[in-house]
Amino acid sequence: MLITEWEMEMRGIETEIAREMAHPELREWTSGPFDRSLLWFIWSMGVSAGLGPALRTAVTAATYLVHRGLEVHELERFRSSGPVPATAVLAGDFFSSKYYLLLARHGLIPLIGVLARGVRRVNEQKVRRSTWRWEADPEGYARLCVEMETIIVRELGRQLSLGDAWTELVKTAGRGFALARGGAWGRGAVLPSLMDLYVWRSATAEERRALHEAGAGWIGRVRALYAKYNAGGWLSDQLAEVCAAIRRLFASLSRVEAEGVERMCSEWEAAWATRVPAAKER
């Protein structure tokens, strides 16, 4: 199988990220797979902005490190894992801080403030999400979840002065990223994902009551409902709709820009092609 120059560039970006994340005391938080859908999306933004390979690598790696830092801090949302390990907090801060050095080395000082502003906005939205009465307003909660997925890349897009097509593209991709997270409850999360909201809406009053009373059996009951209501199939269909909309939007992009966005969609579709009803691990 031939490897394209874009795939080679992406391998270089992943190598750069792995290098920045490397720390002997934080291996637990650096061993997971990369979210290549996000990497390809950020890369496409760099292509659209006319950045050369070196700057594309720096911007993509730095933005991903910000996301990874925020993601590690999300452990506090999980009910079954006990207290948040101190190393998780340190790892999140470590990954986020490395983007400062990476951007500074490439002279991209203004972008440091842009990403820092995005981190602040994400954390503000996390506070809103933690207090949202999602059972009373699931649609509003879902919109908030989708918005949070793209706060960082929206800030990046403004800084890169991307064209109008990207505004709608980022908005649509936000739903894709939120969907691709799969079932949060099935991994012990306190707050629901979009897939969990679907299951909650589908569940009977008796099933909802059983979830409230499940205690230690919470995850098992949730996963049973994933299977009963074919949550994986629902999610796969939703992602197919999102990807169809994205493909219509990137018809106006150049071939190279479209390459990265297409690969983002392909990553989502491949992850859910089997329609497995259990929670997807990130």
PDB file of C-alpha atoms in Angstrom:
ATOM      1  CA  MET A   1       0.000   0.000   0.000  1.00  0.00           C
ATOM      2  CA  LEU A   2       1.434   3.336  -1.053  1.00  0.00           C
ATOM      3  CA  ILE A   3       1.737   6.058   1.575  1.00  0.00           C
ATOM      4  CA  THR A   4       0.810   9.519   0.356  1.00  0.00           C
ATOM      5  CA  GLU A   5       2.816  12.610   1.179  1.00  0.00           C
ATOM      6  CA  TRP A   6      -0.075  13.767   3.370  1.00  0.00           C
ATOM      7  CA  GLU A   7       0.054  10.538   5.365  1.00  0.00           C
ATOM      8  CA  MET A   8       3.790  10.969   5.770  1.00  0.00           C
ATOM      9  CA  GLU A   9       3.217  14.502   7.033  1.00  0.00           C
ATOM     10  CA  MET A  10       0.613  13.234   9.495  1.00  0.00           C
ATOM     11  CA  ARG A  11       3.056  10.642  10.791  1.00  0.00           C
ATOM     12  CA  GLY A  12       5.512  13.466  11.382  1.00  0.00           C
ATOM     13  CA  ILE A  13       2.852  15.407  13.304  1.00  0.00           C
ATOM     14  CA  GLU A  14       2.106  12.388  15.470  1.00  0.00           C
ATOM     15  CA  THR A  15       5.815  11.928  16.131  1.00  0.00           C
ATOM     16  CA  GLU A  16       6.063  15.579  17.186  1.00  0.00           C
ATOM     17  CA  ILE A  17       3.095  15.202  19.548  1.00  0.00           C
ATOM     18  CA  ALA A  18       4.516  12.013  21.058  1.00  0.00           C
ATOM     19  CA  ARG A  19       7.830  13.778  21.602  1.00  0.00           C
ATOM     20  CA  GLU A  20       6.171  16.700  23.371  1.00  0.00           C
ATOM     21  CA  MET A  21       4.014  14.409  25.517  1.00  0.00           C
ATOM     22  CA  ALA A  22       6.869  12.123  26.558  1.00  0.00           C
ATOM     23  CA  HIS A  23       7.504  12.085  30.296  1.00  0.00           C
ATOM     24  CA  PRO A  24       8.692   9.085  32.338  1.00  0.00           C
ATOM     25  CA  GLU A  25       6.149   9.680  35.131  1.00  0.00           C
ATOM     26  CA  LEU A  26       3.140  10.207  32.848  1.00  0.00           C
ATOM     27  CA  ARG A  27       3.233   7.113  30.636  1.00  0.00           C
ATOM     28  CA  GLU A  28      -0.284   6.142  31.754  1.00  0.00           C
ATOM     29  CA  TRP A  29      -1.650   9.241  30.034  1.00  0.00           C
ATOM     30  CA  THR A  30       0.444   9.104  26.859  1.00  0.00           C
ATOM     31  CA  SER A  31      -0.077   5.506  25.741  1.00  0.00           C
ATOM     32  CA  GLY A  32      -3.537   5.858  24.196  1.00  0.00           C
ATOM     33  CA  PRO A  33      -4.152   6.194  20.461  1.00  0.00           C
ATOM     34  CA  PHE A  34      -4.273   9.585  18.794  1.00  0.00           C
ATOM     35  CA  ASP A  35      -7.628  11.047  17.806  1.00  0.00           C
ATOM     36  CA  ARG A  36      -6.785  11.157  14.108  1.00  0.00           C
ATOM     37  CA  SER A  37     -10.140  12.643  13.159  1.00  0.00           C
ATOM     38  CA  LEU A  38      -9.218  15.761  15.117  1.00  0.00           C
ATOM     39  CA  LEU A  39      -5.656  15.792  13.788  1.00  0.00           C
ATOM     40  CA  TRP A  40      -6.840  15.672  10.176  1.00  0.00           C
ATOM     41  CA  PHE A  41      -9.359  18.447  10.803  1.00  0.00           C
ATOM     42  CA  ILE A  42      -6.788  20.796  12.324  1.00  0.00           C
ATOM     43  CA  TRP A  43      -4.330  19.892   9.550  1.00  0.00           C
ATOM     44  CA  SER A  44      -6.927  20.848   6.915  1.00  0.00           C
ATOM     45  CA  MET A  45      -7.373  24.209   8.587  1.00  0.00           C
ATOM     46  CA  GLY A  46      -3.636  24.797   8.312  1.00  0.00           C
ATOM     47  CA  VAL A  47      -3.718  23.846   4.637  1.00  0.00           C
ATOM     48  CA  SER A  48      -6.626  26.230   4.018  1.00  0.00           C
ATOM     49  CA  ALA A  49      -4.710  29.030   5.744  1.00  0.00           C
ATOM     50  CA  GLY A  50      -1.755  28.472   3.419  1.00  0.00           C
ATOM     51  CA  LEU A  51       0.655  27.328   6.130  1.00  0.00           C
ATOM     52  CA  GLY A  52       3.740  25.441   5.001  1.00  0.00           C
ATOM     53  CA  PRO A  53       4.490  21.913   6.284  1.00  0.00           C
ATOM     54  CA  ALA A  54       6.600  23.057   9.259  1.00  0.00           C
ATOM     55  CA  LEU A  55       3.996  25.530  10.503  1.00  0.00           C
ATOM     56  CA  ARG A  56       1.163  23.065   9.816  1.00  0.00           C
ATOM     57  CA  THR A  57       2.949  20.545  11.997  1.00  0.00           C
ATOM     58  CA  ALA A  58       3.498  23.068  14.797  1.00  0.00           C
ATOM     59  CA  VAL A  59      -0.081  24.378  14.754  1.00  0.00           C
ATOM     60  CA  THR A  60      -1.656  20.920  14.526  1.00  0.00           C
ATOM     61  CA  ALA A  61       0.533  19.489  17.282  1.00  0.00           C
ATOM     62  CA  ALA A  62       0.049  22.475  19.589  1.00  0.00           C
ATOM     63  CA  THR A  63      -3.734  22.521  19.161  1.00  0.00           C
ATOM     64  CA  TYR A  64      -3.904  18.785  19.745  1.00  0.00           C
ATOM     65  CA  LEU A  65      -1.863  19.103  22.938  1.00  0.00           C
ATOM     66  CA  VAL A  66      -4.396  21.632  24.222  1.00  0.00           C
ATOM     67  CA  HIS A  67      -7.237  19.210  23.482  1.00  0.00           C
ATOM     68  CA  ARG A  68      -5.383  16.334  25.097  1.00  0.00           C
ATOM     69  CA  GLY A  69      -4.773  18.341  28.243  1.00  0.00           C
ATOM     70  CA  LEU A  70      -8.456  19.211  28.496  1.00  0.00           C
ATOM     71  CA  GLU A  71      -9.433  15.617  27.801  1.00  0.00           C
ATOM     72  CA  VAL A  72      -7.273  14.200  30.593  1.00  0.00           C
ATOM     73  CA  HIS A  73      -8.874  16.645  33.009  1.00  0.00           C
ATOM     74  CA  GLU A  74     -12.267  15.185  32.033  1.00  0.00           C
ATOM     75  CA  LEU A  75     -11.584  12.213  34.330  1.00  0.00           C
ATOM     76  CA  GLU A  76     -13.316  14.143  37.074  1.00  0.00           C
ATOM     77  CA  ARG A  77     -16.632  13.420  35.323  1.00  0.00           C
ATOM     78  CA  PHE A  78     -16.430   9.670  35.929  1.00  0.00           C
ATOM     79  CA  ARG A  79     -18.356   8.074  38.772  1.00  0.00           C
ATOM     80  CA  SER A  80     -16.666   4.651  38.868  1.00  0.00           C
ATOM     81  CA  SER A  81     -12.987   5.490  38.860  1.00  0.00           C
ATOM     82  CA  GLY A  82     -12.762   6.937  42.367  1.00  0.00           C
ATOM     83  CA  PRO A  83     -10.732  10.062  43.150  1.00  0.00           C
ATOM     84  CA  VAL A  84      -8.988  11.689  40.225  1.00  0.00           C
ATOM     85  CA  PRO A  85      -5.319  10.599  40.324  1.00  0.00           C
ATOM     86  CA  ALA A  86      -2.939  13.457  40.975  1.00  0.00           C
ATOM     87  CA  THR A  87      -0.940  12.385  37.940  1.00  0.00           C
ATOM     88  CA  ALA A  88      -4.004  12.956  35.739  1.00  0.00           C
ATOM     89  CA  VAL A  89      -4.196  16.575  36.832  1.00  0.00           C
ATOM     90  CA  LEU A  90      -0.459  16.990  36.345  1.00  0.00           C
ATOM     91  CA  ALA A  91      -0.597  15.280  32.943  1.00  0.00           C
ATOM     92  CA  GLY A  92      -3.370  17.565  31.737  1.00  0.00           C
ATOM     93  CA  ASP A  93      -1.437  20.639  32.805  1.00  0.00           C
ATOM     94  CA  PHE A  94       1.781  19.238  31.327  1.00  0.00           C
ATOM     95  CA  PHE A  95       0.253  18.567  27.895  1.00  0.00           C
ATOM     96  CA  SER A  96      -1.423  21.957  27.776  1.00  0.00           C
ATOM     97  CA  SER A  97       1.731  23.784  28.827  1.00  0.00           C
ATOM     98  CA  LYS A  98       3.835  22.175  26.122  1.00  0.00           C
ATOM     99  CA  TYR A  99       1.943  24.046  23.415  1.00  0.00           C
ATOM    100  CA  TYR A 100       3.447  27.306  24.704  1.00  0.00           C
ATOM    101  CA  LEU A 101       6.964  26.072  24.009  1.00  0.00           C
ATOM    102  CA  LEU A 102       6.052  24.506  20.682  1.00  0.00           C
ATOM    103  CA  LEU A 103       4.452  27.663  19.307  1.00  0.00           C
ATOM    104  CA  ALA A 104       7.189  29.892  20.722  1.00  0.00           C
ATOM    105  CA  ARG A 105       9.863  27.846  18.952  1.00  0.00           C
ATOM    106  CA  HIS A 106       8.130  28.586  15.645  1.00  0.00           C
ATOM    107  CA  GLY A 107       7.541  32.265  16.378  1.00  0.00           C
ATOM    108  CA  LEU A 108       3.754  31.826  16.604  1.00  0.00           C
ATOM    109  CA  ILE A 109       3.419  33.961  19.720  1.00  0.00           C
ATOM    110  CA  PRO A 110      -0.056  35.420  18.922  1.00  0.00           C
ATOM    111  CA  LEU A 111      -1.467  31.899  18.675  1.00  0.00           C
ATOM    112  CA  ILE A 112      -0.508  31.210  22.297  1.00  0.00           C
ATOM    113  CA  GLY A 113      -3.048  33.752  23.486  1.00  0.00           C
ATOM    114  CA  VAL A 114      -5.656  32.489  21.030  1.00  0.00           C
ATOM    115  CA  LEU A 115      -5.454  28.917  22.333  1.00  0.00           C
ATOM    116  CA  ALA A 116      -5.311  30.110  25.943  1.00  0.00           C
ATOM    117  CA  ARG A 117      -8.535  32.033  25.344  1.00  0.00           C
ATOM    118  CA  GLY A 118     -10.078  28.872  23.945  1.00  0.00           C
ATOM    119  CA  VAL A 119      -9.069  26.897  27.050  1.00  0.00           C
ATOM    120  CA  ARG A 120     -10.688  29.527  29.259  1.00  0.00           C
ATOM    121  CA  ARG A 121     -13.930  29.352  27.265  1.00  0.00           C
ATOM    122  CA  VAL A 122     -13.980  25.543  27.384  1.00  0.00           C
ATOM    123  CA  ASN A 123     -13.602  25.605  31.153  1.00  0.00           C
ATOM    124  CA  GLU A 124     -16.389  28.174  31.447  1.00  0.00           C
ATOM    125  CA  GLN A 125     -18.648  25.888  29.426  1.00  0.00           C
ATOM    126  CA  LYS A 126     -17.672  22.924  31.590  1.00  0.00           C
ATOM    127  CA  VAL A 127     -19.030  24.817  34.575  1.00  0.00           C
ATOM    128  CA  ARG A 128     -22.299  25.447  32.697  1.00  0.00           C
ATOM    129  CA  ARG A 129     -22.512  21.788  31.715  1.00  0.00           C
ATOM    130  CA  SER A 130     -21.924  20.563  35.272  1.00  0.00           C
ATOM    131  CA  THR A 131     -24.969  22.480  36.515  1.00  0.00           C
ATOM    132  CA  TRP A 132     -27.224  21.988  33.473  1.00  0.00           C
ATOM    133  CA  ARG A 133     -30.529  20.262  34.203  1.00  0.00           C
ATOM    134  CA  TRP A 134     -30.176  17.995  31.206  1.00  0.00           C
ATOM    135  CA  GLU A 135     -33.279  15.935  32.014  1.00  0.00           C
ATOM    136  CA  ALA A 136     -35.402  19.090  31.791  1.00  0.00           C
ATOM    137  CA  ASP A 137     -33.608  20.511  28.733  1.00  0.00           C
ATOM    138  CA  PRO A 138     -31.820  17.732  26.808  1.00  0.00           C
ATOM    139  CA  GLU A 139     -31.762  19.739  23.562  1.00  0.00           C
ATOM    140  CA  GLY A 140     -30.004  22.667  25.218  1.00  0.00           C
ATOM    141  CA  TYR A 141     -27.578  20.302  26.891  1.00  0.00           C
ATOM    142  CA  ALA A 142     -26.829  18.609  23.549  1.00  0.00           C
ATOM    143  CA  ARG A 143     -26.144  21.998  21.915  1.00  0.00           C
ATOM    144  CA  LEU A 144     -23.730  22.813  24.726  1.00  0.00           C
ATOM    145  CA  CYS A 145     -21.890  19.498  24.283  1.00  0.00           C
ATOM    146  CA  VAL A 146     -21.552  20.118  20.544  1.00  0.00           C
ATOM    147  CA  GLU A 147     -20.344  23.686  21.059  1.00  0.00           C
ATOM    148  CA  MET A 148     -17.666  22.569  23.513  1.00  0.00           C
ATOM    149  CA  GLU A 149     -16.171  20.207  20.944  1.00  0.00           C
ATOM    150  CA  THR A 150     -15.157  23.033  18.612  1.00  0.00           C
ATOM    151  CA  ILE A 151     -14.361  26.017  20.843  1.00  0.00           C
ATOM    152  CA  ILE A 152     -10.620  25.580  20.378  1.00  0.00           C
ATOM    153  CA  VAL A 153     -10.742  25.089  16.604  1.00  0.00           C
ATOM    154  CA  ARG A 154     -13.155  28.012  16.195  1.00  0.00           C
ATOM    155  CA  GLU A 155     -10.648  30.266  17.931  1.00  0.00           C
ATOM    156  CA  LEU A 156      -7.925  28.837  15.688  1.00  0.00           C
ATOM    157  CA  GLY A 157     -10.021  29.416  12.567  1.00  0.00           C
ATOM    158  CA  ARG A 158     -10.551  33.069  13.447  1.00  0.00           C
ATOM    159  CA  GLN A 159      -6.836  33.560  13.976  1.00  0.00           C
ATOM    160  CA  LEU A 160      -6.056  31.896  10.643  1.00  0.00           C
ATOM    161  CA  SER A 161      -8.704  34.039   8.857  1.00  0.00           C
ATOM    162  CA  LEU A 162     -10.293  31.034   7.170  1.00  0.00           C
ATOM    163  CA  GLY A 163     -13.038  31.461   4.584  1.00  0.00           C
ATOM    164  CA  ASP A 164     -16.776  31.429   5.222  1.00  0.00           C
ATOM    165  CA  ALA A 165     -17.083  27.739   4.306  1.00  0.00           C
ATOM    166  CA  TRP A 166     -15.136  26.887   7.434  1.00  0.00           C
ATOM    167  CA  THR A 167     -17.635  28.543   9.784  1.00  0.00           C
ATOM    168  CA  GLU A 168     -20.351  26.083   8.844  1.00  0.00           C
ATOM    169  CA  LEU A 169     -17.869  23.251   8.494  1.00  0.00           C
ATOM    170  CA  VAL A 170     -16.635  23.698  12.076  1.00  0.00           C
ATOM    171  CA  LYS A 171     -20.194  23.888  13.375  1.00  0.00           C
ATOM    172  CA  THR A 172     -21.188  20.674  11.609  1.00  0.00           C
ATOM    173  CA  ALA A 173     -18.003  18.884  12.632  1.00  0.00           C
ATOM    174  CA  GLY A 174     -18.760  19.728  16.265  1.00  0.00           C
ATOM    175  CA  ARG A 175     -21.728  17.376  16.203  1.00  0.00           C
ATOM    176  CA  GLY A 176     -19.568  14.702  14.609  1.00  0.00           C
ATOM    177  CA  PHE A 177     -16.930  14.968  17.333  1.00  0.00           C
ATOM    178  CA  ALA A 178     -19.622  14.887  20.044  1.00  0.00           C
ATOM    179  CA  LEU A 179     -21.252  11.814  18.494  1.00  0.00           C
ATOM    180  CA  ALA A 180     -17.947  10.013  17.983  1.00  0.00           C
ATOM    181  CA  ARG A 181     -17.339  10.059  21.725  1.00  0.00           C
ATOM    182  CA  GLY A 182     -19.923   7.300  21.976  1.00  0.00           C
ATOM    183  CA  GLY A 183     -21.523   6.390  25.265  1.00  0.00           C
ATOM    184  CA  ALA A 184     -20.173   8.284  28.273  1.00  0.00           C
ATOM    185  CA  TRP A 185     -22.394   6.592  30.834  1.00  0.00           C
ATOM    186  CA  GLY A 186     -21.144   3.210  29.665  1.00  0.00           C
ATOM    187  CA  ARG A 187     -17.641   4.243  30.735  1.00  0.00           C
ATOM    188  CA  GLY A 188     -18.758   5.488  34.129  1.00  0.00           C
ATOM    189  CA  ALA A 189     -19.319   9.173  33.345  1.00  0.00           C
ATOM    190  CA  VAL A 190     -21.571  11.258  35.542  1.00  0.00           C
ATOM    191  CA  LEU A 191     -22.884  13.391  32.667  1.00  0.00           C
ATOM    192  CA  PRO A 192     -24.514  11.983  29.510  1.00  0.00           C
ATOM    193  CA  SER A 193     -23.175  12.077  25.971  1.00  0.00           C
ATOM    194  CA  LEU A 194     -25.366  12.504  22.883  1.00  0.00           C
ATOM    195  CA  MET A 195     -25.691   8.721  22.653  1.00  0.00           C
ATOM    196  CA  ASP A 196     -26.754   8.554  26.289  1.00  0.00           C
ATOM    197  CA  LEU A 197     -29.422  11.199  25.671  1.00  0.00           C
ATOM    198  CA  TYR A 198     -30.783   9.043  22.841  1.00  0.00           C
ATOM    199  CA  VAL A 199     -30.941   6.024  25.148  1.00  0.00           C
ATOM    200  CA  TRP A 200     -32.561   8.075  27.910  1.00  0.00           C
ATOM    201  CA  ARG A 201     -35.240   9.349  25.546  1.00  0.00           C
ATOM    202  CA  SER A 202     -35.827   5.794  24.284  1.00  0.00           C
ATOM    203  CA  ALA A 203     -35.994   4.200  27.746  1.00  0.00           C
ATOM    204  CA  THR A 204     -39.240   3.494  29.553  1.00  0.00           C
ATOM    205  CA  ALA A 205     -40.131   5.205  32.818  1.00  0.00           C
ATOM    206  CA  GLU A 206     -39.312   1.964  34.634  1.00  0.00           C
ATOM    207  CA  GLU A 207     -35.882   1.745  32.968  1.00  0.00           C
ATOM    208  CA  ARG A 208     -35.097   5.344  33.882  1.00  0.00           C
ATOM    209  CA  ARG A 209     -36.078   4.664  37.480  1.00  0.00           C
ATOM    210  CA  ALA A 210     -33.860   1.563  37.504  1.00  0.00           C
ATOM    211  CA  LEU A 211     -30.925   3.650  36.304  1.00  0.00           C
ATOM    212  CA  HIS A 212     -31.414   6.109  39.138  1.00  0.00           C
ATOM    213  CA  GLU A 213     -31.389   3.220  41.625  1.00  0.00           C
ATOM    214  CA  ALA A 214     -28.646   1.153  39.996  1.00  0.00           C
ATOM    215  CA  GLY A 215     -25.757   2.174  42.280  1.00  0.00           C
ATOM    216  CA  ALA A 216     -22.825  -0.158  41.635  1.00  0.00           C
ATOM    217  CA  GLY A 217     -24.705  -1.789  38.767  1.00  0.00           C
ATOM    218  CA  TRP A 218     -25.028   1.460  36.832  1.00  0.00           C
ATOM    219  CA  ILE A 219     -22.615   0.670  33.986  1.00  0.00           C
ATOM    220  CA  GLY A 220     -24.036  -2.794  33.396  1.00  0.00           C
ATOM    221  CA  ARG A 221     -27.593  -1.462  33.155  1.00  0.00           C
ATOM    222  CA  VAL A 222     -26.550   1.326  30.799  1.00  0.00           C
ATOM    223  CA  ARG A 223     -24.722  -1.039  28.470  1.00  0.00           C
ATOM    224  CA  ALA A 224     -27.736  -3.338  28.417  1.00  0.00           C
ATOM    225  CA  LEU A 225     -29.825  -0.378  27.266  1.00  0.00           C
ATOM    226  CA  TYR A 226     -27.226   0.455  24.602  1.00  0.00           C
ATOM    227  CA  ALA A 227     -27.802  -3.008  23.192  1.00  0.00           C
ATOM    228  CA  LYS A 228     -31.575  -2.971  23.617  1.00  0.00           C
ATOM    229  CA  TYR A 229     -32.039   0.311  21.801  1.00  0.00           C
ATOM    230  CA  ASN A 230     -29.273  -0.326  19.229  1.00  0.00           C
ATOM    231  CA  ALA A 231     -27.428   2.789  20.325  1.00  0.00           C
ATOM    232  CA  GLY A 232     -24.443   1.909  18.137  1.00  0.00           C
ATOM    233  CA  GLY A 233     -26.685   1.713  15.072  1.00  0.00           C
ATOM    234  CA  TRP A 234     -28.336   5.026  15.918  1.00  0.00           C
ATOM    235  CA  LEU A 235     -24.955   6.656  16.366  1.00  0.00           C
ATOM    236  CA  SER A 236     -23.623   5.242  13.112  1.00  0.00           C
ATOM    237  CA  ASP A 237     -26.650   6.613  11.248  1.00  0.00           C
ATOM    238  CA  GLN A 238     -26.209  10.017  12.883  1.00  0.00           C
ATOM    239  CA  LEU A 239     -22.537  10.129  11.906  1.00  0.00           C
ATOM    240  CA  ALA A 240     -23.445   9.176   8.344  1.00  0.00           C
ATOM    241  CA  GLU A 241     -25.771  12.187   8.188  1.00  0.00           C
ATOM    242  CA  VAL A 242     -23.101  14.475   9.620  1.00  0.00           C
ATOM    243  CA  CYS A 243     -20.490  13.217   7.164  1.00  0.00           C
ATOM    244  CA  ALA A 244     -22.888  13.646   4.227  1.00  0.00           C
ATOM    245  CA  ALA A 245     -23.428  17.268   5.268  1.00  0.00           C
ATOM    246  CA  ILE A 246     -19.695  17.830   5.691  1.00  0.00           C
ATOM    247  CA  ARG A 247     -18.949  16.354   2.271  1.00  0.00           C
ATOM    248  CA  ARG A 248     -21.415  18.760   0.695  1.00  0.00           C
ATOM    249  CA  LEU A 249     -19.737  21.648   2.499  1.00  0.00           C
ATOM    250  CA  PHE A 250     -16.176  20.766   1.524  1.00  0.00           C
ATOM    251  CA  ALA A 251     -17.092  20.520  -2.149  1.00  0.00           C
ATOM    252  CA  SER A 252     -15.939  24.148  -2.344  1.00  0.00           C
ATOM    253  CA  LEU A 253     -12.548  23.393  -0.767  1.00  0.00           C
ATOM    254  CA  SER A 254      -9.368  22.541  -2.615  1.00  0.00           C
ATOM    255  CA  ARG A 255      -8.417  18.903  -3.153  1.00  0.00           C
ATOM    256  CA  VAL A 256      -5.843  18.981  -0.359  1.00  0.00           C
ATOM    257  CA  GLU A 257      -8.183  20.691   2.128  1.00  0.00           C
ATOM    258  CA  ALA A 258     -10.890  18.182   1.286  1.00  0.00           C
ATOM    259  CA  GLU A 259      -8.407  15.340   1.767  1.00  0.00           C
ATOM    260  CA  GLY A 260      -8.054  16.020   5.482  1.00  0.00           C
ATOM    261  CA  VAL A 261     -11.762  16.584   6.069  1.00  0.00           C
ATOM    262  CA  GLU A 262     -12.606  13.372   4.205  1.00  0.00           C
ATOM    263  CA  ARG A 263     -10.156  11.456   6.370  1.00  0.00           C
ATOM    264  CA  MET A 264     -11.806  12.907   9.469  1.00  0.00           C
ATOM    265  CA  CYS A 265     -15.146  11.510   8.322  1.00  0.00           C
ATOM    266  CA  SER A 266     -13.556   8.199   7.394  1.00  0.00           C
ATOM    267  CA  GLU A 267     -12.099   7.889  10.904  1.00  0.00           C
ATOM    268  CA  TRP A 268     -15.556   8.369  12.436  1.00  0.00           C
ATOM    269  CA  GLU A 269     -17.222   5.951  10.041  1.00  0.00           C
ATOM    270  CA  ALA A 270     -14.582   3.262  10.478  1.00  0.00           C
ATOM    271  CA  ALA A 271     -14.831   3.474  14.265  1.00  0.00           C
ATOM    272  CA  TRP A 272     -18.577   2.828  14.190  1.00  0.00           C
ATOM    273  CA  ALA A 273     -18.936   0.669  11.070  1.00  0.00           C
ATOM    274  CA  THR A 274     -19.628  -2.447  13.134  1.00  0.00           C
ATOM    275  CA  ARG A 275     -22.425  -0.699  15.065  1.00  0.00           C
ATOM    276  CA  VAL A 276     -21.135  -2.151  18.331  1.00  0.00           C
ATOM    277  CA  PRO A 277     -23.619  -1.113  21.061  1.00  0.00           C
ATOM    278  CA  ALA A 278     -21.044  -0.897  23.864  1.00  0.00           C
ATOM    279  CA  ALA A 279     -19.312   2.355  24.744  1.00  0.00           C
ATOM    280  CA  LYS A 280     -16.456   3.451  22.512  1.00  0.00           C
ATOM    281  CA  GLU A 281     -13.214   4.036  24.376  1.00  0.00           C
ATOM    282  CA  ARG A 282     -11.226   7.196  23.700  1.00  0.00           C
TER     283      ARG A 282
END
